Short mmCIF file of C-alpha atoms and ligand atoms in Angstrom, two decimals:
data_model
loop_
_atom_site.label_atom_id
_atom_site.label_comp_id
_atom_site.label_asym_id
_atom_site.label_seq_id
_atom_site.Cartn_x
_atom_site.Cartn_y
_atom_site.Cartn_z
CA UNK A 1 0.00 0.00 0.00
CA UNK A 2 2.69 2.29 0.81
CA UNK A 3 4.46 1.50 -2.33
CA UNK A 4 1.51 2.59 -4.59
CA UNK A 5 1.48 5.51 -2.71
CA UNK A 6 4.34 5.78 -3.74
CA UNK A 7 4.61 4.57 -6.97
CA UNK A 8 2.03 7.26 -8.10
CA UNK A 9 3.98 9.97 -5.91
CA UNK A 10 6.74 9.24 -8.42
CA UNK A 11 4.95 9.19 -11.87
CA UNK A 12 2.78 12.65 -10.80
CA UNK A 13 6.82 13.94 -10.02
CA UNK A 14 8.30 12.23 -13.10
CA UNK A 15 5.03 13.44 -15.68
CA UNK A 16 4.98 17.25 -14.52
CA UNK A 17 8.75 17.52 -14.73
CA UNK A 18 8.93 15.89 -18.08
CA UNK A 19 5.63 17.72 -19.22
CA UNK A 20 8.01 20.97 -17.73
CA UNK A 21 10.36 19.64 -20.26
CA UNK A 22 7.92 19.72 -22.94
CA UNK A 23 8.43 16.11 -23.43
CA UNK A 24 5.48 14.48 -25.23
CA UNK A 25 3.62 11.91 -23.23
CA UNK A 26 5.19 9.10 -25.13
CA UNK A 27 8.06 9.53 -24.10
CA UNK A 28 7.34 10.51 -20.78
CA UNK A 29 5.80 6.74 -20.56
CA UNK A 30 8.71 5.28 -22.52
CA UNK A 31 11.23 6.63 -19.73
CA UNK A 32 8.91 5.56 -16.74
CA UNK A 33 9.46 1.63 -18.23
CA UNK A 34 13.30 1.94 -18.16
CA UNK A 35 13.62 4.19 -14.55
CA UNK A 36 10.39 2.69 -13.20
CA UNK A 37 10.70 2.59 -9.22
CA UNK A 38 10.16 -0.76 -9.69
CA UNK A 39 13.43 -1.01 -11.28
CA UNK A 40 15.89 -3.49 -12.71
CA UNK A 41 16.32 -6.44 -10.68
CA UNK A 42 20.38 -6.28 -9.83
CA UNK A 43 20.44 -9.62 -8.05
CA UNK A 44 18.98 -11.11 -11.05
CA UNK A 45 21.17 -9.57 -13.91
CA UNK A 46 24.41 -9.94 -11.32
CA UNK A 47 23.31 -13.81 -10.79
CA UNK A 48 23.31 -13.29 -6.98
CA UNK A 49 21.15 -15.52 -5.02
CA UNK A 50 18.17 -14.23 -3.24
CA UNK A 51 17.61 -16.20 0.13
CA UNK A 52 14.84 -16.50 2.79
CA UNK A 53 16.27 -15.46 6.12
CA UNK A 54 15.40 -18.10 8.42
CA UNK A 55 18.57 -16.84 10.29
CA UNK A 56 18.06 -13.49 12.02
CA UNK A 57 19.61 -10.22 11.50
CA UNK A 58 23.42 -11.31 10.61
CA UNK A 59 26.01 -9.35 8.79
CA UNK A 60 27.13 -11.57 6.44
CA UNK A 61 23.04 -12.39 5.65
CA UNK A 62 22.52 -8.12 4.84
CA UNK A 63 20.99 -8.85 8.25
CA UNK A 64 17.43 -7.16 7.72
CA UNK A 65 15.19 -5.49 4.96
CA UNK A 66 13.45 -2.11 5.35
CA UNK A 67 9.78 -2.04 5.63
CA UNK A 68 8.44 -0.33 3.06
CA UNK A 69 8.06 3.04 4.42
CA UNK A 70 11.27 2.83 4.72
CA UNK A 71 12.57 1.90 1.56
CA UNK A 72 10.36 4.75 0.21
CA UNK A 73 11.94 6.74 2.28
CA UNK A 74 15.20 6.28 0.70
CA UNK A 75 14.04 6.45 -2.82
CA UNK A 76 12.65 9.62 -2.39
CA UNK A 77 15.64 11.14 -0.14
CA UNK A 78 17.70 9.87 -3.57
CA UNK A 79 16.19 11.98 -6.04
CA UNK A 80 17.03 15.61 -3.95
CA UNK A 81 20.68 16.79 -3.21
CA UNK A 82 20.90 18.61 -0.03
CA UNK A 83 23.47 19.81 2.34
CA UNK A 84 24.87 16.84 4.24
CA UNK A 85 25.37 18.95 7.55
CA UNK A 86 22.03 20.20 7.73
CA UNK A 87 20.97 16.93 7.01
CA UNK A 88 22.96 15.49 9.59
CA UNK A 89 21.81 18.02 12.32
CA UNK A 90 17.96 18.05 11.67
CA UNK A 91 18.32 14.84 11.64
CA UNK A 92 20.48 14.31 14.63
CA UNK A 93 18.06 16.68 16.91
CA UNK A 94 14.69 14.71 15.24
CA UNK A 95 16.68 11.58 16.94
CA UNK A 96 17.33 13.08 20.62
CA UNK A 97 14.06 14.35 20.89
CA UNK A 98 12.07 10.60 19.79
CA UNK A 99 14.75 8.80 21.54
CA UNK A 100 14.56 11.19 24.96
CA UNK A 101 18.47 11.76 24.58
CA UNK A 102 20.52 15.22 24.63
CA UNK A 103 21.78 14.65 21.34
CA UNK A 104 22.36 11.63 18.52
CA UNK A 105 24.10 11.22 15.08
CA UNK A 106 23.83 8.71 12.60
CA UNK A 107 26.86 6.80 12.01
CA UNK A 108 27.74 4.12 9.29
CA UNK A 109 27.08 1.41 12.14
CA UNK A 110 27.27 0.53 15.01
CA UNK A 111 31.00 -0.29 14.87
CA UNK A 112 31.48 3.55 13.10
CA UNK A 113 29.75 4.76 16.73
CA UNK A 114 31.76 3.26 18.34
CA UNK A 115 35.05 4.26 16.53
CA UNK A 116 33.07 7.83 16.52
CA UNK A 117 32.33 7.78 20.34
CA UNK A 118 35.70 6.68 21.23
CA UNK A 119 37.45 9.71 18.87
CA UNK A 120 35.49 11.58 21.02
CA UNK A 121 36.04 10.53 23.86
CA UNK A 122 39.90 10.73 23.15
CA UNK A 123 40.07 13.95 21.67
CA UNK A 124 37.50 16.03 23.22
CA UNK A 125 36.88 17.93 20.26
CA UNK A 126 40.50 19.25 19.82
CA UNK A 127 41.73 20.14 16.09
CA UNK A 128 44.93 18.41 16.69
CA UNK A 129 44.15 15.36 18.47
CA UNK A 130 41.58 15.32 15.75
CA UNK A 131 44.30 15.15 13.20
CA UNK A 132 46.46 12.98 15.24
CA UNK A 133 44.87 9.57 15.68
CA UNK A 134 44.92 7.08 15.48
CA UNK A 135 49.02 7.43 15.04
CA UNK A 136 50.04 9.89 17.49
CA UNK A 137 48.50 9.97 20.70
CA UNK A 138 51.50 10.97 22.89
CA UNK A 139 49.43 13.35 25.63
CA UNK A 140 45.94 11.93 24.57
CA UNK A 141 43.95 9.86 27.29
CA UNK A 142 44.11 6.80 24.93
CA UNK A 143 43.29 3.86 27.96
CA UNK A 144 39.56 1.93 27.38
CA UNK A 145 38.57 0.03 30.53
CA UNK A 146 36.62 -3.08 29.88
CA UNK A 147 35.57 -6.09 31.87
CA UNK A 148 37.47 -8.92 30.48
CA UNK A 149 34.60 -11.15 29.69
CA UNK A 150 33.57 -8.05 27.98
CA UNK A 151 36.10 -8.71 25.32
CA UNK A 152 35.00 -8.84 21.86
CA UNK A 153 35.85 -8.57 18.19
CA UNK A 154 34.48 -5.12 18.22
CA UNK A 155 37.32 -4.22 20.31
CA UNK A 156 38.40 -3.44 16.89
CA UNK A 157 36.24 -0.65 16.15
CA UNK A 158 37.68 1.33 19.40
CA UNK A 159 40.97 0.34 18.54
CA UNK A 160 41.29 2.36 15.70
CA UNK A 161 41.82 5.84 17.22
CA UNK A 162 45.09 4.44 19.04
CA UNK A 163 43.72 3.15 22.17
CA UNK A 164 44.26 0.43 24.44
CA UNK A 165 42.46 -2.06 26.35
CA UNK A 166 42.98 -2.35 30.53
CA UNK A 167 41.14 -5.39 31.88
CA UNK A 168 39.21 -5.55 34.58
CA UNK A 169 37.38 -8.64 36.67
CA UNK A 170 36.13 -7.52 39.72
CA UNK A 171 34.18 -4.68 40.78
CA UNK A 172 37.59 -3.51 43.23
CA UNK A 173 40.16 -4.36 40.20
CA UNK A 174 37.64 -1.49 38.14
CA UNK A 175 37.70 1.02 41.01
CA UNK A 176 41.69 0.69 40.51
CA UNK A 177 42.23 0.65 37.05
CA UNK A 178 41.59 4.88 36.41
CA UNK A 179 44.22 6.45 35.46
CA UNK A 180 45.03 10.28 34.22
CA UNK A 181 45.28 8.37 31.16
CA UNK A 182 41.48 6.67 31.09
CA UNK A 183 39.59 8.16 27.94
CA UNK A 184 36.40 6.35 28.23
CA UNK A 185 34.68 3.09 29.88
CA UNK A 186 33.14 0.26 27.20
CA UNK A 187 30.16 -1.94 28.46
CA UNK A 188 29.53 -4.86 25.95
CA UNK A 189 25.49 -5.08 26.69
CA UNK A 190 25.17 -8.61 25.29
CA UNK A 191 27.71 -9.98 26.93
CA UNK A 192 26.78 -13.53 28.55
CA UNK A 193 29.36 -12.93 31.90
CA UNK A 194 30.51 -9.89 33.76
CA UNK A 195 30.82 -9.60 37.70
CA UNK A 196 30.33 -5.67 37.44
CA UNK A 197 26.73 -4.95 37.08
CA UNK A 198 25.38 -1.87 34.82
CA UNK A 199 24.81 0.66 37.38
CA UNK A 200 28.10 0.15 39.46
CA UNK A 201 29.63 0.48 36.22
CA UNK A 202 28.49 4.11 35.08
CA UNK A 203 28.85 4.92 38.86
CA UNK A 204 32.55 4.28 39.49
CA UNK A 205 32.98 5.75 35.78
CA UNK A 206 31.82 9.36 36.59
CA UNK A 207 33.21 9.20 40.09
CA UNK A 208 36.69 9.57 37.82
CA UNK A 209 34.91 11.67 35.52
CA UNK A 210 35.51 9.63 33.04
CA UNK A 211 32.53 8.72 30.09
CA UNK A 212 31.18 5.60 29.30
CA UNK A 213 30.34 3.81 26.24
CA UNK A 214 27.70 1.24 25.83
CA UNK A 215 27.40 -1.46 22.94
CA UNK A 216 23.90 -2.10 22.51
CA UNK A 217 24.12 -2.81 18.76
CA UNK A 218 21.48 -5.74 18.16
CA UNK A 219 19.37 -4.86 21.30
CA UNK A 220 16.69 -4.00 20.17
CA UNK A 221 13.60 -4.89 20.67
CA UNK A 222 12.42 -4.22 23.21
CA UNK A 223 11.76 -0.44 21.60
CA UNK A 224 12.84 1.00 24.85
CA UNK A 225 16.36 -0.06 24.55
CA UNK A 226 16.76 2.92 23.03
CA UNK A 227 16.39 5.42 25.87
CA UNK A 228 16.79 2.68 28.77
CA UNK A 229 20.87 2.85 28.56
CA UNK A 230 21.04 6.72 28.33
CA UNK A 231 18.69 7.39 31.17
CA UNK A 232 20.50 4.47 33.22
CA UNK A 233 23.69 7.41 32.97
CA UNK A 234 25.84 5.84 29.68
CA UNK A 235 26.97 8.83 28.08
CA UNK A 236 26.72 7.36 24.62
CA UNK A 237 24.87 4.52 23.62
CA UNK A 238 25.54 2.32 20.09
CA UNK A 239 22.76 0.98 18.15
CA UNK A 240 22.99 -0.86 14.81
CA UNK A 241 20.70 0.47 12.28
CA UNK A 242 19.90 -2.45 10.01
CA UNK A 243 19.35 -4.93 12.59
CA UNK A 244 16.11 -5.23 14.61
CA UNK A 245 15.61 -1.76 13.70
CA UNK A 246 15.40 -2.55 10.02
CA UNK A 247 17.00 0.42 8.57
CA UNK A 248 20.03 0.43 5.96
CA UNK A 249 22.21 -1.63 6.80
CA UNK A 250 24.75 0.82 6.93
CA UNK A 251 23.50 3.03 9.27
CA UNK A 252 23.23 2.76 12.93
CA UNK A 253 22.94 5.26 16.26
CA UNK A 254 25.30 7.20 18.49
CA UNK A 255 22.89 8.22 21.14
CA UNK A 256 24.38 10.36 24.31
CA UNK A 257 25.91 13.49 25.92
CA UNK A 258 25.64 16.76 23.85
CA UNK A 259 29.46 17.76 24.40
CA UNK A 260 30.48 13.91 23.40
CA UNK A 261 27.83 13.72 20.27
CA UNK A 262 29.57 16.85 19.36
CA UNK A 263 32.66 15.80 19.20
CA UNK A 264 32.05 12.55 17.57
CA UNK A 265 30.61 14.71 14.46
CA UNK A 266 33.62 16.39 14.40
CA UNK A 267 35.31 12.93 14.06
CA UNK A 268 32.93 12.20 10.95
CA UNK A 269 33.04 12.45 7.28
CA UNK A 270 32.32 14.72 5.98
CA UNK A 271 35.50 16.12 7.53
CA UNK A 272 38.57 14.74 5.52
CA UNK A 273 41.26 14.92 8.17
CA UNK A 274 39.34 12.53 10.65
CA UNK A 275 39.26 9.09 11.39
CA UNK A 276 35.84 9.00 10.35
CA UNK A 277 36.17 9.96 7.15
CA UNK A 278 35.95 6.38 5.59
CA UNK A 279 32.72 6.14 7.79
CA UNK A 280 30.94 8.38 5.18
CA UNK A 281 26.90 8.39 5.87
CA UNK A 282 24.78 9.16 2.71
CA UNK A 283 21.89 10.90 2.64
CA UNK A 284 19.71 8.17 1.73
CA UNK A 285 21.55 6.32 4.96
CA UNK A 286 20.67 9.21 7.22
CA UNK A 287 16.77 9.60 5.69
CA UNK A 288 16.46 5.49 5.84
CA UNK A 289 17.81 5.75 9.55
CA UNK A 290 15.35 8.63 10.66
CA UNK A 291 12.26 6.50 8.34
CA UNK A 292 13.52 3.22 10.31
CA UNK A 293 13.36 4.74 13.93
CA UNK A 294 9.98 6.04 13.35
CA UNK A 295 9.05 2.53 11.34
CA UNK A 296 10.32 0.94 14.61
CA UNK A 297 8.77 3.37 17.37
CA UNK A 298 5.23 2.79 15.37
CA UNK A 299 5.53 -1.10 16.82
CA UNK A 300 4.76 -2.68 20.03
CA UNK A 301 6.92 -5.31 21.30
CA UNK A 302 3.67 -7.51 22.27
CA UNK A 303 2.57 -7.38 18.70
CA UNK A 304 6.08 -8.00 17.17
CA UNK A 305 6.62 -10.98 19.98
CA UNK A 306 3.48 -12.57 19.29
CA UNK A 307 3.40 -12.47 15.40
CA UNK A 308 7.08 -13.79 15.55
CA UNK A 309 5.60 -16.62 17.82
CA UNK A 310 2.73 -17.14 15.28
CA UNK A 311 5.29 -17.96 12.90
CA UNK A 312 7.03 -20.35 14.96
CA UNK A 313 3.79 -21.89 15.36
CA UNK A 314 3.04 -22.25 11.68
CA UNK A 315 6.33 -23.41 11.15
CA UNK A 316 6.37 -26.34 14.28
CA UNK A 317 2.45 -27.24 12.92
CA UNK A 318 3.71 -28.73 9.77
CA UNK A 319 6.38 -30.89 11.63
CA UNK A 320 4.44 -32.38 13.80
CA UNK A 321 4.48 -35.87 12.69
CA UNK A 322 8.29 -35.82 12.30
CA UNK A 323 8.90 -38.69 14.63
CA UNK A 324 10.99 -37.75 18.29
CA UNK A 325 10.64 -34.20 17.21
CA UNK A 326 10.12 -31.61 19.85
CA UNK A 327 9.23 -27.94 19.11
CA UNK A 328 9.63 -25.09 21.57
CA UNK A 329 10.06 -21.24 21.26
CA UNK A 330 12.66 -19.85 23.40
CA UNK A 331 13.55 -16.22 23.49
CA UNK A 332 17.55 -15.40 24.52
CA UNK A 333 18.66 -14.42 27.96
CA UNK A 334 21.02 -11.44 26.63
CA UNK A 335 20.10 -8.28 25.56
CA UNK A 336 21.06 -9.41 21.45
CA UNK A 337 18.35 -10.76 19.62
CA UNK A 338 15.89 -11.00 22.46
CA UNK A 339 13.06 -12.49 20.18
CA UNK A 340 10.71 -15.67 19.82
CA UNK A 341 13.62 -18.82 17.79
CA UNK A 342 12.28 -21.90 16.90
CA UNK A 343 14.01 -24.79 18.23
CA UNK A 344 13.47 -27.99 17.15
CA UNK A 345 15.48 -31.08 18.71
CA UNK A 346 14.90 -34.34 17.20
CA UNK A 347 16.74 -37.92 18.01
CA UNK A 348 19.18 -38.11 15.23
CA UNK A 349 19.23 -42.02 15.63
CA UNK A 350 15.68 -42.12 14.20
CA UNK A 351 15.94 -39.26 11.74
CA UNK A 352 18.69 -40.03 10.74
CA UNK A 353 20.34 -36.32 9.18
CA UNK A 354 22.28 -33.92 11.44
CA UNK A 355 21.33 -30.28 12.05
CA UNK A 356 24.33 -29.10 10.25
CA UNK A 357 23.12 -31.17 7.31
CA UNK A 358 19.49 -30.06 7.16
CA UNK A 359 21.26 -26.65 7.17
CA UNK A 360 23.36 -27.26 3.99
CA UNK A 361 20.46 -29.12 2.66
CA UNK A 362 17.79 -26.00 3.00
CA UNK A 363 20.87 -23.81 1.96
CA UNK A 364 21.51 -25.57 -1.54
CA UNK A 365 17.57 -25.79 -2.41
CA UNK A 366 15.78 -23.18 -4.23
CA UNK A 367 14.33 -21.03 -2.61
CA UNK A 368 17.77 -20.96 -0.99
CA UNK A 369 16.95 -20.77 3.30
CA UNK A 370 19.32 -19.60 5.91
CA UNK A 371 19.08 -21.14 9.33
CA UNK A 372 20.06 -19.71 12.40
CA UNK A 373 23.93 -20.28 13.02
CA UNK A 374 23.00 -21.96 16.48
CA UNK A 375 21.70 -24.97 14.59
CA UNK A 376 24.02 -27.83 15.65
CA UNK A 377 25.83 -26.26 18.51
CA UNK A 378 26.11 -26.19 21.97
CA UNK A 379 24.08 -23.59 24.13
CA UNK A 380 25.23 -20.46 22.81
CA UNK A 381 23.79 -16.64 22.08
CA UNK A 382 21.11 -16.85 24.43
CA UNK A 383 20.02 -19.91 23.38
CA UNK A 384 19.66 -23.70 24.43
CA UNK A 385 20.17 -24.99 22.30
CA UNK A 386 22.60 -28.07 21.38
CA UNK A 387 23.99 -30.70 18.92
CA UNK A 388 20.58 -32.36 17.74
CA UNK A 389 18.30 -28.80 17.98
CA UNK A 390 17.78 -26.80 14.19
CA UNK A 391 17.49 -23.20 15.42
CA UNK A 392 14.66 -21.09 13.06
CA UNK A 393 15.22 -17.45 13.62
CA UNK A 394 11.44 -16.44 12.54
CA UNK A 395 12.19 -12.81 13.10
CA UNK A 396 13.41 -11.30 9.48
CA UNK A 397 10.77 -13.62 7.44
CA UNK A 398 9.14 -11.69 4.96
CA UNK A 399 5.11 -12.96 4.61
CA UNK A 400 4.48 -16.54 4.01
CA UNK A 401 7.97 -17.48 4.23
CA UNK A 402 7.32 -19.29 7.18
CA UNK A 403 5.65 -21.64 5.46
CA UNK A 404 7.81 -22.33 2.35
CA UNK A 405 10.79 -23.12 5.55
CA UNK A 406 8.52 -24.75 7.08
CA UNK A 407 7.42 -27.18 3.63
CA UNK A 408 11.28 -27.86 2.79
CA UNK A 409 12.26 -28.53 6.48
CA UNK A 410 8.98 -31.28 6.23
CA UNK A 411 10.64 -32.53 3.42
CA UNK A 412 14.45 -32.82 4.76
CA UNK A 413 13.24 -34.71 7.86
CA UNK A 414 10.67 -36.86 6.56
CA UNK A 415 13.12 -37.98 4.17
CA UNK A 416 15.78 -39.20 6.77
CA UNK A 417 12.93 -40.64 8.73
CA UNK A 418 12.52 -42.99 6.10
CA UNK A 419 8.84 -41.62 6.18
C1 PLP B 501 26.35 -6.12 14.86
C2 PLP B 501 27.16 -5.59 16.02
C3 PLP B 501 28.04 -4.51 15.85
C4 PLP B 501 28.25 -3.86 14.51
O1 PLP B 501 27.09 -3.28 14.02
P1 PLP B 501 27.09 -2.67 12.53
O2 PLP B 501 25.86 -1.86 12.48
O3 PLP B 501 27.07 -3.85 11.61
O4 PLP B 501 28.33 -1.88 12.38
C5 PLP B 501 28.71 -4.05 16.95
N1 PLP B 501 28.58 -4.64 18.16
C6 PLP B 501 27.75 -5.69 18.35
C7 PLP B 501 27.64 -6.27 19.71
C8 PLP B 501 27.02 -6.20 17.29
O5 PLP B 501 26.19 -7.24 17.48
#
């Protein structure tokens, strides 16, 4: 529905510009064909597989699509140039006042916030620190506390403006670790251990003075993940934009402090001599970011939970004479990905296919299907899962997908049941 609306929005723009042109209407309709919004399909020409996510919102898997407000969003944001700084302020206050934050930016990520939040964090807004990471930061505060379990391959992403890491375990070991050297605190939100709690965290942090950074990249939903962290005292807060969010994919949120926001823009393309500069944000990123927040604010997590349960219901109906098969729906106990999966555990001595096959097996059909990476392994993410479960992540299913998963994943089993 929205794309008629906006399908027509386009041909009453395209016919009066062209009719402005004194084009004749011929030719007005010839160039609609060939620029239609439709458009040409890419994947298609390019030979690039299109797949049902059955997985969840994963990198490597473009991780979400945008709804179509969205995605009409974006079109129309492409056909206007504009001036990326305004842009990227309107935009920015639009954000703090939805979100109930002093200030926000739109980065290229969630790992680009949190590059951006620590260049902020380490320079403080000064033109020659600015210029000086990540290679020289002789005089700069360049030390990042972290819990040790709160280790992570994002690491990387701070990293790059010439910091380093000092580990901490307990709750005393933290108080200890501040130095006239400590930039900035990083709390990894999803992480499965920790002895230092949230709260104690921030606490200790500002008793130095010192800011802290949270990573809640995938943590959303529940919607009011995005103001819990920054009204909890985090002075800047990392959200991924094309996860649950369903926004570009590369966009995401740097939500926090005025002063600190400030300074991360000043950190960010389009400034050239800045770290950020390879971070660029477009402005069909920033409009698609904006469009996705309000997409996303428009929800309720009790409707998203139970249509994502609905699905998992749909999918476990069609299975139920799979023999030894159990179906549950289990949601994860960390803040990532805190949504309805499908598990279903089966005893591999009577059907006789592992997970990890079923998951090659679904992959190499047509429609190509995704699985959740937990299928086959050991609790993990959240989720209990183990060596005889197949994990369905129902959450980024477009409509009736859940049944064409749920028809080849009939067919897979029932086969090695010798049904
Ligand atoms: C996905 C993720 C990121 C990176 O997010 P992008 O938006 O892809 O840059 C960072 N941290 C965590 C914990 C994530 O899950």
């Amino acid at each position: 529905m929205a794309g008629d609306r906006t399908r027509r929005g386009f041909l009453g723009w395209a016919s009066s510009a062209m009719a402005g042109l004194g084009l004749a209407e011929g030719r007005v309709r010839a160039a609609d064909t060939r620029h239609a919004p439709g458009g040409e399909d890419y994947y298609d020409k390019l030979g690039v597989t299109k797949i049902i996510n059955a997985a969840g919102t994963y990198t490597a898997l473009s991780a979400s699509t945008m709804p179509p407000s969205v995605q009409a969003a974006v079109a129309l944001a492409a056909k206007h140039p504009v001036r990326l700084q305004e842009l990227h302020k309107a935009a920015g206050e639009y954000l703090a006042r939805q979100l109930k934050c002093e200030a926000a930016m739109v980065t290229a990520g969630a790992a680009s916030a949190l590059t951006l939040a620590t260049a902020a964090a380490v320079t403080q807004g000064s033109r020659t620190a600015i210029h000086d990471i990540p290679t020289d930061v002789t005089g700069l505060k360049n030390e990042v506390i972290a819990q040790k379990s709160h280790r992570y391959e994002y690491d990387h992403a701070i990293r790059n403006c010439g910091t380093r890491f000092v580990e901490v375990v307990t709750l005393a070991d933290y108080e200890g670790a501040f130095t006239e050297r400590t930039a900035m605190t990083n709390f990894f939100n999803a992480a499965e251990q920790g002895e230092i709690g949230r709260e104690d965290w921030v606490r200790v942090a500002h008793r130095h003075g010192v800011p802290c950074l949270i990573d809640a990249a995938a943590d959303v939903p529940p919607i009011s993940n995005l103001w819990n962290y920054t009204q909890m005292g985090f002075d800047m807060v990392a959200f991924s934009g094309g996860k649950g969010m369903r926004g570009p994919q590369n966009a995401g949120l740097l939500l926090g402090r005025k002063d600190l926001i400030a300074a991360a823009t000043q950190n960010n393309s389009p400034n050239s001599d800045a770290v950020g500069r390879g971070m660029k944000v477009s402005k069909e990123q920033i409009v698609g970011m904006v469009a996705a927040v309000d997409w996303f604010l428009s929800q309720s997590d009790a409707a998203m939970e139970a249509e994502f349960r609905r699905r998992a219901g749909r999918i476990a109906a069609q299975l139920k004479n799979i023999p030894t098969l159990e179906a549950r729906v289990a949601i994860p106990n960390v803040a990532a990905n805190a949504v309805p999966h499908l598990l279903l555990r089966y005893d591999t001595e009577r059907v006789k296919i592992r997970p990890g096959e079923v998951m090659a097996e679904l992959r190499r059909g047509t429609p190509s299907i995704e699985l959740n990476p937990q299928t086959g392994k050991k609790a993990g993410g959240g989720l209990p899962s183990d060596e005889n479960t197949i994990v369905v992540g129902v959450w980024m299913l477009e409509p009736g997908e859940d049944l064409i998963v749920a028809g080849r994943l009939k067919e897979v089993l029932e086969k090695a049941a010798g049904a």
